[in-house]
Amino acid sequence: MTETDPTEAVGPMRGVKVVELGVWVAGPATAGVLADWGADVIKIEPPTGDPCRQFQRMLGGDMPTNPIFEMDNRSKRSIAVDLGTDDGLAIALELLADADVFVTNLRVGALARLGIDHPSVASRFPRLVYCQITGYGSDGEDADRAAYDVGAFWARSGLASLLTPPDGDPPFQRGGMGDHSTALAAAAAVSAALFERERYGQGQLVETSLIRQGAYTISFDLNLLLM
C-alpha cells in the first residue's frame, strides 16, 4: 500500500483526517477519492486484513501484486485492529477522537454490536462526519442484509432488467461498477457535510446505498413510471 506524508498533501481536503473502516469496494473507494483530494486516510483492518487483499489470489493471480485492492486503497495508511477486543475498540476510538470523517460500509448490525454505530460515535464526537454506506439503506427489513453491487445496484434496482433485450439474458456487469459510482456519491456527501460543519460547527450522518445509486442511475425510467 502506498504511504504518504500528510504534511505533503495537496488538494481541497488537505488537513482533513479520515478514518476508514471499510471492506471490499464501496467504503474503501470513497476514502480513496478523499485521499485523492488530499485527505489523510487511515484504514482500519481486521488482523486478517481487508478481504479484498485476497482478490488477486481469488482470480488465480500471483500475490503480492493486487491491482484491484491497490486501486481503491491508494494513498492510505493502514492499521490492523481487532475491534472485538476492548483494546482494539479503544484504539479505534482514539483514532476517531481527532478525526474529521469516519467512512464505513460494514453492516449496520455489526457496527452497533461493536459500539461504533452512528448514535454511539456521535455522542462522543459531535463534530465528526459519519459516512455510512449500505446495500439497501439503514432502515427496513433489508437494512442489515449483506450486499454486493451485482445484487443491490445491478439487479435489485432494475438496471439489469432495463438493459436486457426481450427473451434475452441480462448483460454481464463488470466488477465494482455500482461500488465506484456509489463511492462518488458518498464522497460528495462528505464534502457537503464538511462544508456545513464549517458554518455551524456540527458533524452529521451522511449515507447512501448501492440500491439508491442504482435507482438514481435509471431515474429517468423511474420518474416516467411514477408519472
PDB file of C-alpha atoms in Angstrom, residues 72-194:
ATOM      1  CA  ASP A  72      -9.240   1.690  -4.056  1.00  0.00           C
ATOM      2  CA  ASN A  73      -6.660   1.764  -1.258  1.00  0.00           C
ATOM      3  CA  ARG A  74      -4.176   4.125  -2.847  1.00  0.00           C
ATOM      4  CA  SER A  75      -2.564   6.847  -0.745  1.00  0.00           C
ATOM      5  CA  LYS A  76      -3.736   5.447   2.603  1.00  0.00           C
ATOM      6  CA  ARG A  77      -2.088   4.408   5.821  1.00  0.00           C
ATOM      7  CA  SER A  78      -3.325   1.194   7.422  1.00  0.00           C
ATOM      8  CA  ILE A  79      -3.545  -0.323  10.888  1.00  0.00           C
ATOM      9  CA  ALA A  80      -4.651  -3.846  11.869  1.00  0.00           C
ATOM     10  CA  VAL A  81      -7.040  -3.752  14.841  1.00  0.00           C
ATOM     11  CA  ASP A  82      -9.185  -6.440  16.475  1.00  0.00           C
ATOM     12  CA  LEU A  83     -12.341  -4.465  17.172  1.00  0.00           C
ATOM     13  CA  GLY A  84     -13.804  -7.417  19.053  1.00  0.00           C
ATOM     14  CA  THR A  85     -11.494  -6.675  21.982  1.00  0.00           C
ATOM     15  CA  ASP A  86     -11.600  -3.796  24.457  1.00  0.00           C
ATOM     16  CA  ASP A  87      -8.087  -2.742  23.491  1.00  0.00           C
ATOM     17  CA  GLY A  88      -8.947  -2.791  19.797  1.00  0.00           C
ATOM     18  CA  LEU A  89     -12.077  -0.711  20.283  1.00  0.00           C
ATOM     19  CA  ALA A  90     -10.090   1.758  22.390  1.00  0.00           C
ATOM     20  CA  ILE A  91      -7.613   2.167  19.530  1.00  0.00           C
ATOM     21  CA  ALA A  92     -10.428   2.841  17.059  1.00  0.00           C
ATOM     22  CA  LEU A  93     -11.993   5.441  19.333  1.00  0.00           C
ATOM     23  CA  GLU A  94      -8.616   7.074  19.847  1.00  0.00           C
ATOM     24  CA  LEU A  95      -8.251   7.402  16.072  1.00  0.00           C
ATOM     25  CA  LEU A  96     -11.743   8.896  15.829  1.00  0.00           C
ATOM     26  CA  ALA A  97     -11.141  11.379  18.634  1.00  0.00           C
ATOM     27  CA  ASP A  98      -9.391  13.873  16.349  1.00  0.00           C
ATOM     28  CA  ALA A  99     -10.810  12.674  13.027  1.00  0.00           C
ATOM     29  CA  ASP A 100     -12.969  14.799  10.768  1.00  0.00           C
ATOM     30  CA  VAL A 101     -14.626  11.953   8.854  1.00  0.00           C
ATOM     31  CA  PHE A 102     -15.461   8.304   9.510  1.00  0.00           C
ATOM     32  CA  VAL A 103     -16.241   6.195   6.430  1.00  0.00           C
ATOM     33  CA  THR A 104     -17.652   2.698   6.784  1.00  0.00           C
ATOM     34  CA  ASN A 105     -19.545   0.125   4.748  1.00  0.00           C
ATOM     35  CA  LEU A 106     -19.819  -2.504   7.465  1.00  0.00           C
ATOM     36  CA  ARG A 107     -23.339  -3.712   8.092  1.00  0.00           C
ATOM     37  CA  VAL A 108     -25.364  -1.600  10.496  1.00  0.00           C
ATOM     38  CA  GLY A 109     -25.865  -4.512  12.909  1.00  0.00           C
ATOM     39  CA  ALA A 110     -22.143  -5.197  13.122  1.00  0.00           C
ATOM     40  CA  LEU A 111     -21.424  -1.536  13.805  1.00  0.00           C
ATOM     41  CA  ALA A 112     -23.995  -1.500  16.617  1.00  0.00           C
ATOM     42  CA  ARG A 113     -22.574  -4.657  18.174  1.00  0.00           C
ATOM     43  CA  LEU A 114     -19.095  -3.147  18.112  1.00  0.00           C
ATOM     44  CA  GLY A 115     -20.339   0.090  19.665  1.00  0.00           C
ATOM     45  CA  ILE A 116     -19.276   2.259  16.724  1.00  0.00           C
ATOM     46  CA  ASP A 117     -22.687   2.878  15.162  1.00  0.00           C
ATOM     47  CA  HIS A 118     -23.584   6.484  14.483  1.00  0.00           C
ATOM     48  CA  PRO A 119     -25.520   7.232  17.711  1.00  0.00           C
ATOM     49  CA  SER A 120     -22.693   5.813  19.844  1.00  0.00           C
ATOM     50  CA  VAL A 121     -19.948   7.666  17.980  1.00  0.00           C
ATOM     51  CA  ALA A 122     -21.843  10.956  17.580  1.00  0.00           C
ATOM     52  CA  SER A 123     -22.428  11.193  21.319  1.00  0.00           C
ATOM     53  CA  ARG A 124     -18.653  11.097  21.853  1.00  0.00           C
ATOM     54  CA  PHE A 125     -17.532  13.153  18.861  1.00  0.00           C
ATOM     55  CA  PRO A 126     -20.267  15.594  17.809  1.00  0.00           C
ATOM     56  CA  ARG A 127     -18.089  17.287  15.146  1.00  0.00           C
ATOM     57  CA  LEU A 128     -17.427  14.026  13.312  1.00  0.00           C
ATOM     58  CA  VAL A 129     -18.920  13.499   9.851  1.00  0.00           C
ATOM     59  CA  TYR A 130     -20.091   9.878   9.836  1.00  0.00           C
ATOM     60  CA  CYS A 131     -20.434   8.405   6.330  1.00  0.00           C
ATOM     61  CA  GLN A 132     -22.357   5.131   6.189  1.00  0.00           C
ATOM     62  CA  ILE A 133     -22.678   3.088   3.002  1.00  0.00           C
ATOM     63  CA  THR A 134     -25.106   0.175   2.873  1.00  0.00           C
ATOM     64  CA  GLY A 135     -26.549  -2.207   0.338  1.00  0.00           C
ATOM     65  CA  TYR A 136     -30.223  -1.461   0.899  1.00  0.00           C
ATOM     66  CA  GLY A 137     -30.380   1.512   3.265  1.00  0.00           C
ATOM     67  CA  SER A 138     -30.194   1.780   7.042  1.00  0.00           C
ATOM     68  CA  ASP A 139     -33.914   1.168   7.704  1.00  0.00           C
ATOM     69  CA  GLY A 140     -36.293  -1.635   6.839  1.00  0.00           C
ATOM     70  CA  GLU A 141     -36.082  -5.397   6.692  1.00  0.00           C
ATOM     71  CA  ASP A 142     -33.040  -5.401   4.381  1.00  0.00           C
ATOM     72  CA  ALA A 143     -31.022  -2.862   6.390  1.00  0.00           C
ATOM     73  CA  ASP A 144     -28.627  -5.455   7.768  1.00  0.00           C
ATOM     74  CA  ARG A 145     -28.526  -7.620   4.672  1.00  0.00           C
ATOM     75  CA  ALA A 146     -25.163  -8.348   3.104  1.00  0.00           C
ATOM     76  CA  ALA A 147     -24.910  -6.839  -0.360  1.00  0.00           C
ATOM     77  CA  TYR A 148     -22.637  -6.673  -3.375  1.00  0.00           C
ATOM     78  CA  ASP A 149     -23.134  -4.304  -6.265  1.00  0.00           C
ATOM     79  CA  VAL A 150     -24.121  -7.088  -8.678  1.00  0.00           C
ATOM     80  CA  GLY A 151     -27.172  -7.732  -6.484  1.00  0.00           C
ATOM     81  CA  ALA A 152     -28.177  -4.422  -4.928  1.00  0.00           C
ATOM     82  CA  PHE A 153     -27.022  -1.965  -7.625  1.00  0.00           C
ATOM     83  CA  TRP A 154     -27.343  -4.056 -10.776  1.00  0.00           C
ATOM     84  CA  ALA A 155     -30.239  -6.441 -10.161  1.00  0.00           C
ATOM     85  CA  ARG A 156     -32.492  -5.128  -7.382  1.00  0.00           C
ATOM     86  CA  SER A 157     -32.575  -1.567  -8.705  1.00  0.00           C
ATOM     87  CA  GLY A 158     -33.958  -2.781 -12.048  1.00  0.00           C
ATOM     88  CA  LEU A 159     -30.921  -1.662 -14.024  1.00  0.00           C
ATOM     89  CA  ALA A 160     -30.107  -5.118 -15.381  1.00  0.00           C
ATOM     90  CA  SER A 161     -33.722  -5.717 -16.388  1.00  0.00           C
ATOM     91  CA  LEU A 162     -33.904  -2.483 -18.365  1.00  0.00           C
ATOM     92  CA  LEU A 163     -30.777  -3.445 -20.310  1.00  0.00           C
ATOM     93  CA  THR A 164     -31.991  -6.955 -21.107  1.00  0.00           C
ATOM     94  CA  PRO A 165     -33.485  -7.444 -24.588  1.00  0.00           C
ATOM     95  CA  PRO A 166     -36.818  -9.299 -24.825  1.00  0.00           C
ATOM     96  CA  ASP A 167     -36.294 -13.035 -24.310  1.00  0.00           C
ATOM     97  CA  GLY A 168     -32.576 -12.367 -23.809  1.00  0.00           C
ATOM     98  CA  ASP A 169     -30.119 -12.764 -20.989  1.00  0.00           C
ATOM     99  CA  PRO A 170     -29.091  -9.856 -18.738  1.00  0.00           C
ATOM    100  CA  PRO A 171     -25.785  -8.280 -19.767  1.00  0.00           C
ATOM    101  CA  PHE A 172     -22.834  -9.047 -17.540  1.00  0.00           C
ATOM    102  CA  GLN A 173     -21.811  -6.341 -15.092  1.00  0.00           C
ATOM    103  CA  ARG A 174     -18.112  -5.665 -14.633  1.00  0.00           C
ATOM    104  CA  GLY A 175     -16.874  -5.662 -11.043  1.00  0.00           C
ATOM    105  CA  GLY A 176     -17.157  -2.509  -8.984  1.00  0.00           C
ATOM    106  CA  MET A 177     -19.430  -0.560 -11.328  1.00  0.00           C
ATOM    107  CA  GLY A 178     -22.042   0.131  -8.667  1.00  0.00           C
ATOM    108  CA  ASP A 179     -19.485   0.409  -5.875  1.00  0.00           C
ATOM    109  CA  HIS A 180     -17.480   3.108  -7.613  1.00  0.00           C
ATOM    110  CA  SER A 181     -20.440   5.284  -8.565  1.00  0.00           C
ATOM    111  CA  THR A 182     -21.812   4.906  -5.024  1.00  0.00           C
ATOM    112  CA  ALA A 183     -18.412   5.955  -3.689  1.00  0.00           C
ATOM    113  CA  LEU A 184     -18.544   9.166  -5.721  1.00  0.00           C
ATOM    114  CA  ALA A 185     -21.943   9.980  -4.218  1.00  0.00           C
ATOM    115  CA  ALA A 186     -20.622   9.260  -0.726  1.00  0.00           C
ATOM    116  CA  ALA A 187     -17.552  11.459  -1.244  1.00  0.00           C
ATOM    117  CA  ALA A 188     -19.828  14.282  -2.404  1.00  0.00           C
ATOM    118  CA  ALA A 189     -21.997  13.861   0.706  1.00  0.00           C
ATOM    119  CA  VAL A 190     -18.927  14.008   2.937  1.00  0.00           C
ATOM    120  CA  SER A 191     -17.818  17.212   1.208  1.00  0.00           C
ATOM    121  CA  ALA A 192     -21.224  18.822   1.749  1.00  0.00           C
ATOM    122  CA  ALA A 193     -21.257  17.797   5.423  1.00  0.00           C
ATOM    123  CA  LEU A 194     -17.791  19.250   5.991  1.00  0.00           C
TER     124      LEU A 194
END
